[in-house]
Short mmCIF file of C-alpha atoms in Angstrom, two decimals:
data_model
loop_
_atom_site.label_atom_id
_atom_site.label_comp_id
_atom_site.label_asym_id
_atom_site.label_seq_id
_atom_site.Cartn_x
_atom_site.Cartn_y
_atom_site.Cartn_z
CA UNK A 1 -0.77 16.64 18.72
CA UNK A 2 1.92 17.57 21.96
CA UNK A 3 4.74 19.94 21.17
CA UNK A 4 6.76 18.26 23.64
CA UNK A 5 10.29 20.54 22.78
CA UNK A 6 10.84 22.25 20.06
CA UNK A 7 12.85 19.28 18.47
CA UNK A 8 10.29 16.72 19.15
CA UNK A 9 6.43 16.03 18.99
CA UNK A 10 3.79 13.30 18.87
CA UNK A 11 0.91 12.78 17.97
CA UNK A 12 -1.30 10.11 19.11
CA UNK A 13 -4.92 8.82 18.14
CA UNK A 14 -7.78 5.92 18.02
CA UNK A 15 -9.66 5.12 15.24
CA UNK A 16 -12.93 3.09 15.49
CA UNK A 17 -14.27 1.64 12.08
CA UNK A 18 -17.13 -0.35 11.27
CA UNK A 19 -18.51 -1.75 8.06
CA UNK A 20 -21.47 -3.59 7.13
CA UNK A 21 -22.62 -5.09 3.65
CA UNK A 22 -25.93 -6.52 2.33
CA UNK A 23 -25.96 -8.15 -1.15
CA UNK A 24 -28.51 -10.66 -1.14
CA UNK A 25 -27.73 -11.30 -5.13
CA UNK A 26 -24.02 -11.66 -3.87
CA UNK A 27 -25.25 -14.20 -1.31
CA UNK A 28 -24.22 -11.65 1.70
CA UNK A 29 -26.51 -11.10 4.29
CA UNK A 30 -25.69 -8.66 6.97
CA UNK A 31 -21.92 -9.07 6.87
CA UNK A 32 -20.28 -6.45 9.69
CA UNK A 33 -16.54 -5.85 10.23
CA UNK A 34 -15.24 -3.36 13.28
CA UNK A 35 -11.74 -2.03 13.97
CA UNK A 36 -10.07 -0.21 16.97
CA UNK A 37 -7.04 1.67 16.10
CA UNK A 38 -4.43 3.12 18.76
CA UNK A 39 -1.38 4.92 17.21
CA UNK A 40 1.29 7.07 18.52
CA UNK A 41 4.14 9.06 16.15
CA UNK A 42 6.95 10.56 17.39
CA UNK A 43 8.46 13.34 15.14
CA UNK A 44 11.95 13.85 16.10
CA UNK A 45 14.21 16.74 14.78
CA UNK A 46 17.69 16.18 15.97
CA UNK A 47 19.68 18.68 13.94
CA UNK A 48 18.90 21.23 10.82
CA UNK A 49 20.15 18.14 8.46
CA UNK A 50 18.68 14.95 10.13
CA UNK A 51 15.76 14.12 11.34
CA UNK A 52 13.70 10.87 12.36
CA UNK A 53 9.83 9.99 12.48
CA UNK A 54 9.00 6.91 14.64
CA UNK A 55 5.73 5.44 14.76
CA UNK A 56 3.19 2.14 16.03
CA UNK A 57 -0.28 1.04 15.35
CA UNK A 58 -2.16 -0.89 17.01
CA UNK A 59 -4.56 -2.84 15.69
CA UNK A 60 -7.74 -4.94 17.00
CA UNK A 61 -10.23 -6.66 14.87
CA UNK A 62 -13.30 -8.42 15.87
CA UNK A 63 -12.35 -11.77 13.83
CA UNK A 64 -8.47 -11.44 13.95
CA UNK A 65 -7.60 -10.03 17.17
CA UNK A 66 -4.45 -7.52 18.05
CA UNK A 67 -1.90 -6.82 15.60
CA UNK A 68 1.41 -4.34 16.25
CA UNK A 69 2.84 -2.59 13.25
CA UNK A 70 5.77 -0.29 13.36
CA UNK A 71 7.20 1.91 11.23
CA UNK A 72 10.35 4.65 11.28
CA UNK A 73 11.86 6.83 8.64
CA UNK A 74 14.89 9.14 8.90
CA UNK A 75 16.11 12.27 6.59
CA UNK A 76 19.24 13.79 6.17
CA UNK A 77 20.13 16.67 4.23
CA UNK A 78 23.57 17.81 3.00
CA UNK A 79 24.49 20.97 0.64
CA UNK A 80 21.53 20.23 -2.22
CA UNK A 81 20.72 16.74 -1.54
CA UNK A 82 18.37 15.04 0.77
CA UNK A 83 18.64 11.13 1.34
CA UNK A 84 15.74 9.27 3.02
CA UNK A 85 15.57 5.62 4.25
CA UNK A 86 12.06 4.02 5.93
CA UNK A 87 10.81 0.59 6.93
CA UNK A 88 6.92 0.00 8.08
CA UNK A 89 5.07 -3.54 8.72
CA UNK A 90 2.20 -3.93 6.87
CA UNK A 91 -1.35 -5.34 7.79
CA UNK A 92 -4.25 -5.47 5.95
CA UNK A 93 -7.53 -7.88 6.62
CA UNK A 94 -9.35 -9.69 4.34
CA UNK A 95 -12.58 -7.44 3.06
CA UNK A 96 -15.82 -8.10 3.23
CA UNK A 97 -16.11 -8.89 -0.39
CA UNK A 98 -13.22 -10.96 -0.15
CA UNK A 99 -14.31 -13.03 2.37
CA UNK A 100 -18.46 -13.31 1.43
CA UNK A 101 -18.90 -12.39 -2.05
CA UNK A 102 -19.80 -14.48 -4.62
CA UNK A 103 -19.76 -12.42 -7.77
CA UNK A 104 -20.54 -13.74 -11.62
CA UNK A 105 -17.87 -12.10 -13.63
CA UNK A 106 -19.28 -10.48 -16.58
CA UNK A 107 -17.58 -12.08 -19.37
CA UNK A 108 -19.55 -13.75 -22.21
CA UNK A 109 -19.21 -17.57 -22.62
CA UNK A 110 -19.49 -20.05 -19.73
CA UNK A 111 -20.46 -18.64 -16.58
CA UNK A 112 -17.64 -17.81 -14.49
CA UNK A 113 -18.11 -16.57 -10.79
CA UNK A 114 -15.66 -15.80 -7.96
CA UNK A 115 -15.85 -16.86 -4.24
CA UNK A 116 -15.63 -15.63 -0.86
CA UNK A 117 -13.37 -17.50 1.42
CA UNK A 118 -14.36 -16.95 5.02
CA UNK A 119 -10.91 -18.82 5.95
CA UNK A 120 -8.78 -15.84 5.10
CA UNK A 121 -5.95 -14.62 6.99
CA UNK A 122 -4.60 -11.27 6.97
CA UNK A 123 -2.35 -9.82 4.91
CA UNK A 124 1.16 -8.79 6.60
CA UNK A 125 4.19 -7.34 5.13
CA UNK A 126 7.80 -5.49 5.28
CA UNK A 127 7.95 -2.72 3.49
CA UNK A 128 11.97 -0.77 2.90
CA UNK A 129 12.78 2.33 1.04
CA UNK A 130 15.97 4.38 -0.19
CA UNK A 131 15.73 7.40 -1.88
CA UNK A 132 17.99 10.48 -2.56
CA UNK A 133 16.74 13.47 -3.95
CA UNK A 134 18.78 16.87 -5.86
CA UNK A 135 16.72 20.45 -5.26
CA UNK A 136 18.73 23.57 -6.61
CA UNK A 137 17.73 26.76 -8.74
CA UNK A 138 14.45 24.96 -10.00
CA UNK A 139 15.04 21.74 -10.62
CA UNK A 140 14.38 18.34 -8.34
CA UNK A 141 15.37 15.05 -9.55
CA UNK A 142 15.18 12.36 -7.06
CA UNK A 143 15.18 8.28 -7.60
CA UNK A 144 13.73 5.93 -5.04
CA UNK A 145 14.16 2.38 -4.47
CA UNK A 146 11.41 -0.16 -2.60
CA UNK A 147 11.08 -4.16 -1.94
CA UNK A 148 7.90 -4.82 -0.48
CA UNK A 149 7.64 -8.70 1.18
CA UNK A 150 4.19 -9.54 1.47
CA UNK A 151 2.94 -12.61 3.15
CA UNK A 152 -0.63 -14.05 3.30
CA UNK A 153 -1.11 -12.26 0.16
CA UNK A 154 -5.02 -12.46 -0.59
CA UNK A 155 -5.90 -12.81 -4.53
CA UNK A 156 -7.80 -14.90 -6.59
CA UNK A 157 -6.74 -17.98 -7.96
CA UNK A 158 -5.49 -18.93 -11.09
CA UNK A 159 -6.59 -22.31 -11.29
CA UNK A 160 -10.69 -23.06 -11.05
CA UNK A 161 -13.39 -25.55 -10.47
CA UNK A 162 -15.56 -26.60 -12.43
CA UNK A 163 -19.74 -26.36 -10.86
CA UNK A 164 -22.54 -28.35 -11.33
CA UNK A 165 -24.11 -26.88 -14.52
CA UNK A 166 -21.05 -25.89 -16.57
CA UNK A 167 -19.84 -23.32 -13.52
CA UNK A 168 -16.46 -22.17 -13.77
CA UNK A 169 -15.51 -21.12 -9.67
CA UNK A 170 -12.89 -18.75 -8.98
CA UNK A 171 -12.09 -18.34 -5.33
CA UNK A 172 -10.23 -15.63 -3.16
CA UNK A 173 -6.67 -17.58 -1.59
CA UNK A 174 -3.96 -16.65 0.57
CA UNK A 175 -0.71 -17.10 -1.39
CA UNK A 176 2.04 -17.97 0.67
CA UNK A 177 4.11 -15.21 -0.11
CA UNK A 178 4.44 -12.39 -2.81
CA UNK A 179 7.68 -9.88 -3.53
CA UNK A 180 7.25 -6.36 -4.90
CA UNK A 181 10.36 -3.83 -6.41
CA UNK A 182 10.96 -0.99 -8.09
CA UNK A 183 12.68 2.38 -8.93
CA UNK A 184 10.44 5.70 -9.37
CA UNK A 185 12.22 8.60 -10.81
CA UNK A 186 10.92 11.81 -10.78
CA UNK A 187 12.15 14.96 -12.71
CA UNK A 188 10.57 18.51 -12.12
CA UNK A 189 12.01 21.82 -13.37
CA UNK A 190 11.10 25.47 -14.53
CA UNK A 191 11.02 26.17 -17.65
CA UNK A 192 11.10 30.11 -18.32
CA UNK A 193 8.36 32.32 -16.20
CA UNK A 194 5.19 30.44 -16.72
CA UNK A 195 5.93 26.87 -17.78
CA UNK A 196 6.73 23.84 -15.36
CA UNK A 197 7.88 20.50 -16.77
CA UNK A 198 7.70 17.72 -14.80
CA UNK A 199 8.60 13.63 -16.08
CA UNK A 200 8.08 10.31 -13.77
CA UNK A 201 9.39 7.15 -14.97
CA UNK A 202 8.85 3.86 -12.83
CA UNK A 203 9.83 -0.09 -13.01
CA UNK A 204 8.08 -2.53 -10.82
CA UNK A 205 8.20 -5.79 -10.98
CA UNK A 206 6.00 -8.24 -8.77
CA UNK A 207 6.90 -12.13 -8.02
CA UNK A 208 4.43 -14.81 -6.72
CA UNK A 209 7.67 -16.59 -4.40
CA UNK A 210 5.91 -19.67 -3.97
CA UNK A 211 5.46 -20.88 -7.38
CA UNK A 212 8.49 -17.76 -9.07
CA UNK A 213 6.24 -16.28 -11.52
CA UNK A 214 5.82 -13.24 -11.96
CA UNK A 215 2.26 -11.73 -11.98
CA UNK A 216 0.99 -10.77 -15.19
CA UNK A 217 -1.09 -8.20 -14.21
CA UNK A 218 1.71 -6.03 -12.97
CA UNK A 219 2.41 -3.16 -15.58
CA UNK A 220 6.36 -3.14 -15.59
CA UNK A 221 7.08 -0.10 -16.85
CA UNK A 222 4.82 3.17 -16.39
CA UNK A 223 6.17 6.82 -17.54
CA UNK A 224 4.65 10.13 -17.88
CA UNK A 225 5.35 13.88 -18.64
CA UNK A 226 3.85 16.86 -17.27
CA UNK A 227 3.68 20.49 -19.24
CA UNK A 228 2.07 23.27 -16.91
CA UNK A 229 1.53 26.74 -17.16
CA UNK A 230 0.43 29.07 -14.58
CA UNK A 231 0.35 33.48 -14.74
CA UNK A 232 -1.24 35.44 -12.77
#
């Protein structure tokens, strides 16, 4: 972490991760996956309203190679409000699991099991945010927007085989491409001394764009309340 001036610092790092998995019943024998991250942040403070973080990773994987992803955000306050606006590229590789397992799904009835697909690739998206937030004597209330384009998305498939033996086969699949929205708002404010009530409410919805159906296991709408009390 450098303090370069007092309106600007980085911070810059390398990750190194390796994982291994053994599940003989699974049909995985000595699977191993290693990362190198390099990443570098730049935190820049250009006036008491408006500020901007900046950021890239780099990433190398043993199967998959380099990958760049950046990312930048930017704040700006003004009287009681504070706006926000951020992109980042996502990247995600296939797991372990996803690409080696083969798991029987516990469900009574014909055997069902999902596959491994060792032809995976890796998950990448683009990721944008708006949000504006209200902070005065107490009380925050803030709504934020995101759309989140993923391509390559890994899941399983919704169509099977049929096995030798009355087998229904799953299998993991990269799905051309998948959309994610939605709106979070957030309400928090005192209420008297000693009691703190808080309330979330959030819509999401989540498209498959290849085939335009939505995913049905995407909970829509999610809400939730908060009552807390704290005296010392």
């Amino acid at each position: 972490h450098f303090e370069l001036a007092p309106w600007n610092s980085m911070v810059v790092g390398v990750e190194y991760i390796n994982e291994n998995l053994t599940a003989p019943r699974n049909q995985i024998e000595e699977k191993s996956n290693t990362d190198w991250v390099v990443f570098l942040q730049e935190d820049l403070k250009l006036s008491d309203r408006f500020s901007v973080v900046a950021g890239l990773r780099a990433n190398h994987n043993d199967i998959y190679k380099w990958n760049l992803t950046p990312q930048a955000s930017a704040m700006y306050k003004i009287w009681v409000l504070t706006f926000r606006g951020a992109y980042a590229q996502g990247y995600k590789t296939p797991t372990l699991k996803e690409k080696y397992m083969y798991f029987q799904i516990p469900v009574p009835g014909i055997p069902m099991f999902l596959a491994g697909n060792e032809d995976l690739k890796p998950e990448k998206s683009d990721y944008f945010s708006l949000s504006a937030e209200y902070a005065r004597d107490g009380v925050t209330f803030s709504v934020a927007a995101y759309h989140n384009k993923v391509r390559n998305l890994i899941a399983a498939s919704d169509t099977f085989v049929m096995k030798p033996g009355m087998v229904m086969e799953y299998a993991y699949e990269n799905q051309s491409e998948a959309t994610m929205k939605g709106v979070d708002v957030m309400l928090r404010t005192r209420i008297g001394s000693f009691l703190t009530g808080s309330a979330n409410l959030a819509w999401v919805r989540k498209f498959n764009d290849s085939t335009g159906k939505e995913y049905s296991n995407t909970r829509n709408f999610l809400a939730g309340a908060n009552l807390d009390y704290e005296r010392r």
